[in-house]
């Protein structure tokens, strides 16, 4: 599963190869409330077909109507603004006071879309610098903290996953997690030294490494854009990796298992001289309680919790919720075992 932005770029390249004229549309600036964040993209071809999103749909409809009436005749990028007046904001479905500025870029061979896709396929976080006067494009490496910028006539957009997720254990739950997390723009790595689990892995776009998880945690040099999930159900694999992850700046560290098993895990981790503050960072039982009982549902639960924490949303976890999680994850563990033995 590709992220939405990667899907836009791949579609852009495919339409270009098919000889279809197309516009790459990017959210450059927003004022007030906006349905989509800065950097969101869509691509629109001369037939009025659209992939991606820059609003709730009304701006897309206006862009389609514009192309159907006028075609795609521009040869250089153009900046357009929607929602300047209250009437226009209402017409285009923007929230009260919302205004959005878009860059409309006609795609040509010098747009370097294929080159950008090659860099992304190689795992390179990339900066795409677009000259709004000429349409010229320059590609370069970007840092994870880089943001979209508009300065004078240069628009710099950042492409590629800026968040990393390490999953310990290559079971059925890990496959669902890896697939969905890739769509959420995470660079996902799965680690499992157990051959019987690696041999069943069927997600070719996500690598499974044969390494000890704690060694890999140290090697990855986790930062504040990193997350670690221990899902192997094997303390020999999970505990040492969690110890290293909890010492790191990773924004999220979680472990599967019941409330009782996670309490036992915390007692074991205390023996590694982790502080109470470090232990408090461990999410376990992992995920939000949504009554999940299957690997796909528990994957959604975990990624919902990760997303909330990544976005700075506080999530109270009462004892009652913890007990509900325990019951759900015991059921889920049985489902995983059943799948593995099938």
One Martini backbone bead per residue (centre of mass of N, CA, C, O) as a GRO file, in nm:
protein
  342
    1UNK     BB    1   0.091   0.040   0.028
    2UNK     BB    2   0.061   0.354  -0.061
    3UNK     BB    3   0.087   0.659  -0.031
    4UNK     BB    4  -0.074   0.927  -0.149
    5UNK     BB    5   0.174   1.078  -0.264
    6UNK     BB    6   0.296   0.836  -0.417
    7UNK     BB    7   0.050   0.787  -0.595
    8UNK     BB    8   0.061   1.055  -0.739
    9UNK     BB    9   0.346   1.024  -0.866
   10UNK     BB   10   0.289   0.759  -1.021
   11UNK     BB   11   0.058   0.873  -1.188
   12UNK     BB   12   0.212   1.098  -1.321
   13UNK     BB   13   0.412   0.911  -1.471
   14UNK     BB   14   0.202   0.741  -1.627
   15UNK     BB   15   0.066   0.973  -1.785
   16UNK     BB   16   0.322   1.069  -1.921
   17UNK     BB   17   0.375   0.798  -2.073
   18UNK     BB   18   0.076   0.825  -2.219
   19UNK     BB   19   0.052   1.144  -2.310
   20UNK     BB   20  -0.072   1.303  -2.071
   21UNK     BB   21  -0.187   1.578  -1.959
   22UNK     BB   22  -0.070   1.740  -1.646
   23UNK     BB   23  -0.141   1.831  -1.302
   24UNK     BB   24   0.034   1.948  -1.022
   25UNK     BB   25  -0.109   1.972  -0.695
   26UNK     BB   26  -0.023   2.205  -0.424
   27UNK     BB   27  -0.014   2.275  -0.096
   28UNK     BB   28   0.128   2.577   0.026
   29UNK     BB   29  -0.110   2.744   0.179
   30UNK     BB   30  -0.267   2.834   0.497
   31UNK     BB   31  -0.569   2.983   0.636
   32UNK     BB   32  -0.672   2.868   0.892
   33UNK     BB   33  -0.881   2.643   0.806
   34UNK     BB   34  -0.813   2.300   0.673
   35UNK     BB   35  -0.861   1.992   0.523
   36UNK     BB   36  -0.553   2.018   0.425
   37UNK     BB   37  -0.229   2.002   0.431
   38UNK     BB   38   0.063   2.098   0.379
   39UNK     BB   39   0.168   1.915   0.075
   40UNK     BB   40  -0.065   1.833  -0.058
   41UNK     BB   41  -0.182   1.615  -0.333
   42UNK     BB   42  -0.253   1.631  -0.691
   43UNK     BB   43  -0.364   1.476  -0.999
   44UNK     BB   44  -0.444   1.612  -1.332
   45UNK     BB   45  -0.600   1.546  -1.627
   46UNK     BB   46  -0.736   1.611  -1.945
   47UNK     BB   47  -0.994   1.414  -1.860
   48UNK     BB   48  -1.049   1.470  -1.534
   49UNK     BB   49  -0.861   1.302  -1.373
   50UNK     BB   50  -0.813   1.196  -1.020
   51UNK     BB   51  -0.535   1.205  -0.778
   52UNK     BB   52  -0.608   1.287  -0.473
   53UNK     BB   53  -0.583   1.574  -0.226
   54UNK     BB   54  -0.686   1.934  -0.119
   55UNK     BB   55  -0.981   1.864  -0.019
   56UNK     BB   56  -1.327   1.787   0.017
   57UNK     BB   57  -1.390   1.844  -0.332
   58UNK     BB   58  -1.460   2.132  -0.451
   59UNK     BB   59  -1.185   2.204  -0.572
   60UNK     BB   60  -1.166   1.965  -0.756
   61UNK     BB   61  -1.415   2.041  -0.925
   62UNK     BB   62  -1.297   2.310  -1.027
   63UNK     BB   63  -1.049   2.191  -1.168
   64UNK     BB   64  -1.201   2.012  -1.363
   65UNK     BB   65  -1.366   2.236  -1.501
   66UNK     BB   66  -1.123   2.394  -1.601
   67UNK     BB   67  -1.005   2.169  -1.784
   68UNK     BB   68  -1.261   2.115  -1.957
   69UNK     BB   69  -1.268   2.416  -2.070
   70UNK     BB   70  -0.929   2.478  -2.118
   71UNK     BB   71  -0.737   2.287  -2.037
   72UNK     BB   72  -0.377   2.213  -2.071
   73UNK     BB   73  -0.173   2.506  -2.147
   74UNK     BB   74   0.026   2.550  -1.950
   75UNK     BB   75   0.401   2.594  -1.892
   76UNK     BB   76   0.375   2.716  -1.605
   77UNK     BB   77   0.344   2.786  -1.303
   78UNK     BB   78   0.067   2.837  -1.057
   79UNK     BB   79  -0.097   3.057  -0.835
   80UNK     BB   80  -0.378   2.977  -0.621
   81UNK     BB   81  -0.679   3.109  -0.456
   82UNK     BB   82  -0.894   3.002  -0.189
   83UNK     BB   83  -1.122   3.176   0.022
   84UNK     BB   84  -1.124   3.493   0.048
   85UNK     BB   85  -1.419   3.470   0.078
   86UNK     BB   86  -1.697   3.362   0.234
   87UNK     BB   87  -1.840   3.264  -0.022
   88UNK     BB   88  -1.600   3.095  -0.132
   89UNK     BB   89  -1.558   2.915   0.112
   90UNK     BB   90  -1.839   2.784   0.095
   91UNK     BB   91  -1.822   2.677  -0.196
   92UNK     BB   92  -1.537   2.503  -0.119
   93UNK     BB   93  -1.563   2.381   0.181
   94UNK     BB   94  -1.449   2.577   0.382
   95UNK     BB   95  -1.384   2.676   0.664
   96UNK     BB   96  -1.408   2.915   0.870
   97UNK     BB   97  -1.162   3.129   0.733
   98UNK     BB   98  -1.065   2.964   0.498
   99UNK     BB   99  -0.745   2.935   0.319
  100UNK     BB  100  -0.602   2.839  -0.010
  101UNK     BB  101  -0.287   2.755  -0.162
  102UNK     BB  102  -0.189   2.677  -0.501
  103UNK     BB  103   0.007   2.466  -0.708
  104UNK     BB  104   0.024   2.471  -1.067
  105UNK     BB  105   0.182   2.198  -1.247
  106UNK     BB  106   0.313   2.127  -1.537
  107UNK     BB  107   0.399   1.829  -1.686
  108UNK     BB  108   0.737   1.736  -1.766
  109UNK     BB  109   1.043   1.612  -1.823
  110UNK     BB  110   1.173   1.844  -1.626
  111UNK     BB  111   1.018   1.745  -1.353
  112UNK     BB  112   1.141   1.469  -1.233
  113UNK     BB  113   0.959   1.222  -1.146
  114UNK     BB  114   1.126   0.967  -1.198
  115UNK     BB  115   1.368   1.054  -1.024
  116UNK     BB  116   1.212   1.075  -0.761
  117UNK     BB  117   1.115   0.779  -0.751
  118UNK     BB  118   1.398   0.656  -0.740
  119UNK     BB  119   1.480   0.786  -0.470
  120UNK     BB  120   1.246   0.665  -0.302
  121UNK     BB  121   1.313   0.363  -0.364
  122UNK     BB  122   1.603   0.417  -0.210
  123UNK     BB  123   1.519   0.586   0.063
  124UNK     BB  124   1.510   0.894  -0.014
  125UNK     BB  125   1.501   1.197   0.115
  126UNK     BB  126   1.337   1.463  -0.070
  127UNK     BB  127   1.405   1.758  -0.257
  128UNK     BB  128   1.181   1.976  -0.441
  129UNK     BB  129   1.275   2.230  -0.669
  130UNK     BB  130   1.061   2.497  -0.779
  131UNK     BB  131   1.032   2.709  -1.049
  132UNK     BB  132   0.771   2.936  -1.097
  133UNK     BB  133   0.876   3.073  -1.370
  134UNK     BB  134   0.995   2.796  -1.537
  135UNK     BB  135   0.978   2.481  -1.405
  136UNK     BB  136   1.225   2.412  -1.278
  137UNK     BB  137   1.415   2.123  -1.146
  138UNK     BB  138   1.548   2.024  -0.819
  139UNK     BB  139   1.736   1.765  -0.665
  140UNK     BB  140   1.760   1.663  -0.312
  141UNK     BB  141   1.852   1.619  -0.010
  142UNK     BB  142   1.685   1.553   0.306
  143UNK     BB  143   1.566   1.629   0.610
  144UNK     BB  144   1.338   1.528   0.845
  145UNK     BB  145   1.278   1.848   0.929
  146UNK     BB  146   1.175   1.925   0.672
  147UNK     BB  147   0.993   2.177   0.486
  148UNK     BB  148   0.778   2.351   0.332
  149UNK     BB  149   0.872   2.611   0.092
  150UNK     BB  150   0.822   2.973   0.018
  151UNK     BB  151   1.060   3.158  -0.190
  152UNK     BB  152   0.968   3.357  -0.391
  153UNK     BB  153   1.021   3.137  -0.677
  154UNK     BB  154   1.050   2.898  -0.455
  155UNK     BB  155   0.953   2.549  -0.431
  156UNK     BB  156   0.971   2.335  -0.147
  157UNK     BB  157   0.951   1.983  -0.141
  158UNK     BB  158   0.877   1.688   0.054
  159UNK     BB  159   0.993   1.343   0.008
  160UNK     BB  160   0.906   1.090   0.203
  161UNK     BB  161   0.968   0.914   0.477
  162UNK     BB  162   0.983   1.064   0.824
  163UNK     BB  163   0.897   0.789   0.946
  164UNK     BB  164   0.969   0.527   1.184
  165UNK     BB  165   0.928   0.155   1.192
  166UNK     BB  166   0.975  -0.097   1.438
  167UNK     BB  167   0.927  -0.450   1.405
  168UNK     BB  168   0.891  -0.717   1.635
  169UNK     BB  169   0.808  -0.951   1.443
  170UNK     BB  170   0.659  -1.183   1.174
  171UNK     BB  171   0.362  -1.186   1.201
  172UNK     BB  172   0.040  -1.123   1.118
  173UNK     BB  173   0.022  -0.846   1.256
  174UNK     BB  174   0.273  -0.723   1.115
  175UNK     BB  175   0.154  -0.717   0.829
  176UNK     BB  176  -0.072  -0.515   0.883
  177UNK     BB  177   0.098  -0.292   1.001
  178UNK     BB  178   0.293  -0.249   0.763
  179UNK     BB  179   0.084  -0.180   0.547
  180UNK     BB  180  -0.050   0.066   0.687
  181UNK     BB  181   0.207   0.231   0.759
  182UNK     BB  182   0.292   0.282   0.469
  183UNK     BB  183   0.033   0.454   0.405
  184UNK     BB  184   0.138   0.660   0.650
  185UNK     BB  185   0.456   0.712   0.583
  186UNK     BB  186   0.630   0.475   0.673
  187UNK     BB  187   0.936   0.335   0.756
  188UNK     BB  188   0.955  -0.014   0.742
  189UNK     BB  189   1.078  -0.250   0.989
  190UNK     BB  190   1.155  -0.597   1.020
  191UNK     BB  191   1.231  -0.815   1.306
  192UNK     BB  192   1.361  -1.167   1.276
  193UNK     BB  193   1.552  -1.452   1.377
  194UNK     BB  194   1.314  -1.641   1.292
  195UNK     BB  195   1.270  -1.851   1.033
  196UNK     BB  196   0.963  -1.942   1.061
  197UNK     BB  197   0.867  -1.638   1.017
  198UNK     BB  198   1.018  -1.532   0.764
  199UNK     BB  199   0.910  -1.751   0.554
  200UNK     BB  200   0.599  -1.614   0.570
  201UNK     BB  201   0.662  -1.362   0.432
  202UNK     BB  202   0.431  -1.134   0.211
  203UNK     BB  203   0.594  -0.831   0.205
  204UNK     BB  204   0.809  -0.703  -0.020
  205UNK     BB  205   0.820  -0.384   0.067
  206UNK     BB  206   0.906  -0.522   0.345
  207UNK     BB  207   1.162  -0.578   0.543
  208UNK     BB  208   1.334  -0.872   0.679
  209UNK     BB  209   1.545  -0.906   0.949
  210UNK     BB  210   1.842  -1.088   1.047
  211UNK     BB  211   1.825  -0.992   1.382
  212UNK     BB  212   1.887  -0.846   1.668
  213UNK     BB  213   1.687  -0.612   1.801
  214UNK     BB  214   1.886  -0.452   1.987
  215UNK     BB  215   2.097  -0.400   1.767
  216UNK     BB  216   1.904  -0.247   1.573
  217UNK     BB  217   1.826  -0.015   1.756
  218UNK     BB  218   2.111   0.100   1.773
  219UNK     BB  219   2.169   0.125   1.463
  220UNK     BB  220   1.919   0.329   1.401
  221UNK     BB  221   1.910   0.575   1.571
  222UNK     BB  222   1.681   0.686   1.731
  223UNK     BB  223   1.419   0.919   1.709
  224UNK     BB  224   1.140   1.141   1.725
  225UNK     BB  225   1.050   0.964   1.439
  226UNK     BB  226   1.021   0.700   1.616
  227UNK     BB  227   0.913   0.347   1.630
  228UNK     BB  228   0.827   0.070   1.863
  229UNK     BB  229   0.736  -0.285   1.820
  230UNK     BB  230   0.651  -0.557   2.035
  231UNK     BB  231   0.544  -0.892   1.879
  232UNK     BB  232   0.682  -1.187   1.955
  233UNK     BB  233   0.638  -1.314   2.257
  234UNK     BB  234   0.961  -1.284   2.322
  235UNK     BB  235   1.164  -1.183   2.570
  236UNK     BB  236   1.442  -1.224   2.428
  237UNK     BB  237   1.358  -1.006   2.206
  238UNK     BB  238   1.199  -0.768   2.345
  239UNK     BB  239   1.344  -0.654   2.606
  240UNK     BB  240   1.616  -0.540   2.496
  241UNK     BB  241   1.483  -0.357   2.287
  242UNK     BB  242   1.315  -0.190   2.486
  243UNK     BB  243   1.544  -0.081   2.649
  244UNK     BB  244   1.669   0.084   2.416
  245UNK     BB  245   1.413   0.243   2.329
  246UNK     BB  246   1.357   0.385   2.614
  247UNK     BB  247   1.639   0.551   2.586
  248UNK     BB  248   1.522   0.690   2.357
  249UNK     BB  249   1.350   0.940   2.148
  250UNK     BB  250   1.116   0.783   2.092
  251UNK     BB  251   0.769   0.845   2.061
  252UNK     BB  252   0.726   0.517   2.045
  253UNK     BB  253   0.657   0.238   2.281
  254UNK     BB  254   0.553  -0.105   2.227
  255UNK     BB  255   0.352  -0.390   2.369
  256UNK     BB  256   0.238  -0.688   2.364
  257UNK     BB  257  -0.025  -0.787   2.577
  258UNK     BB  258  -0.112  -0.816   2.878
  259UNK     BB  259  -0.126  -0.665   3.175
  260UNK     BB  260   0.035  -0.880   3.327
  261UNK     BB  261   0.270  -0.914   3.123
  262UNK     BB  262   0.355  -0.612   3.135
  263UNK     BB  263   0.423  -0.608   3.432
  264UNK     BB  264   0.645  -0.820   3.411
  265UNK     BB  265   0.814  -0.662   3.212
  266UNK     BB  266   0.872  -0.421   3.397
  267UNK     BB  267   1.023  -0.586   3.609
  268UNK     BB  268   1.248  -0.675   3.420
  269UNK     BB  269   1.342  -0.386   3.329
  270UNK     BB  270   1.443  -0.292   3.609
  271UNK     BB  271   1.708  -0.473   3.592
  272UNK     BB  272   1.822  -0.248   3.364
  273UNK     BB  273   1.805   0.046   3.491
  274UNK     BB  274   1.537   0.171   3.459
  275UNK     BB  275   1.343   0.423   3.483
  276UNK     BB  276   1.034   0.531   3.557
  277UNK     BB  277   1.018   0.722   3.317
  278UNK     BB  278   1.089   0.512   3.102
  279UNK     BB  279   0.867   0.301   3.171
  280UNK     BB  280   0.623   0.505   3.118
  281UNK     BB  281   0.663   0.487   2.793
  282UNK     BB  282   0.524   0.221   2.795
  283UNK     BB  283   0.301   0.051   2.579
  284UNK     BB  284   0.099  -0.158   2.797
  285UNK     BB  285  -0.126  -0.230   2.645
  286UNK     BB  286  -0.153  -0.194   2.318
  287UNK     BB  287  -0.351   0.050   2.226
  288UNK     BB  288  -0.673   0.104   2.151
  289UNK     BB  289  -0.994   0.066   2.259
  290UNK     BB  290  -1.215  -0.131   2.010
  291UNK     BB  291  -1.273  -0.444   2.039
  292UNK     BB  292  -1.039  -0.610   1.942
  293UNK     BB  293  -0.980  -0.965   1.780
  294UNK     BB  294  -0.793  -0.904   1.535
  295UNK     BB  295  -0.524  -0.823   1.355
  296UNK     BB  296  -0.650  -0.582   1.197
  297UNK     BB  297  -0.775  -0.440   1.447
  298UNK     BB  298  -0.514  -0.411   1.619
  299UNK     BB  299  -0.365  -0.240   1.413
  300UNK     BB  300  -0.554   0.001   1.428
  301UNK     BB  301  -0.521   0.052   1.730
  302UNK     BB  302  -0.216   0.114   1.728
  303UNK     BB  303  -0.213   0.341   1.505
  304UNK     BB  304  -0.401   0.530   1.656
  305UNK     BB  305  -0.215   0.579   1.896
  306UNK     BB  306   0.032   0.676   1.741
  307UNK     BB  307  -0.108   0.917   1.602
  308UNK     BB  308  -0.192   1.071   1.852
  309UNK     BB  309   0.095   1.109   1.966
  310UNK     BB  310   0.220   1.244   1.718
  311UNK     BB  311  -0.021   1.480   1.745
  312UNK     BB  312  -0.062   1.547   2.066
  313UNK     BB  313  -0.268   1.343   2.193
  314UNK     BB  314  -0.442   1.280   2.470
  315UNK     BB  315  -0.458   0.946   2.644
  316UNK     BB  316  -0.646   0.803   2.854
  317UNK     BB  317  -0.568   0.522   3.099
  318UNK     BB  318  -0.758   0.323   3.246
  319UNK     BB  319  -0.819   0.037   3.412
  320UNK     BB  320  -1.061  -0.047   3.238
  321UNK     BB  321  -0.917  -0.027   2.967
  322UNK     BB  322  -0.690  -0.224   3.031
  323UNK     BB  323  -0.875  -0.470   3.068
  324UNK     BB  324  -0.994  -0.464   2.785
  325UNK     BB  325  -0.729  -0.504   2.640
  326UNK     BB  326  -0.656  -0.771   2.761
  327UNK     BB  327  -0.892  -0.933   2.648
  328UNK     BB  328  -0.839  -0.867   2.348
  329UNK     BB  329  -0.535  -0.972   2.336
  330UNK     BB  330  -0.591  -1.261   2.409
  331UNK     BB  331  -0.767  -1.314   2.162
  332UNK     BB  332  -0.556  -1.229   1.951
  333UNK     BB  333  -0.339  -1.437   2.024
  334UNK     BB  334  -0.513  -1.679   1.942
  335UNK     BB  335  -0.545  -1.594   1.645
  336UNK     BB  336  -0.245  -1.597   1.573
  337UNK     BB  337  -0.192  -1.894   1.643
  338UNK     BB  338  -0.399  -2.007   1.442
  339UNK     BB  339  -0.268  -1.888   1.188
  340UNK     BB  340   0.015  -2.021   1.225
  341UNK     BB  341  -0.103  -2.329   1.228
  342UNK     BB  342  -0.256  -2.327   0.938
   0.00000   0.00000   0.00000
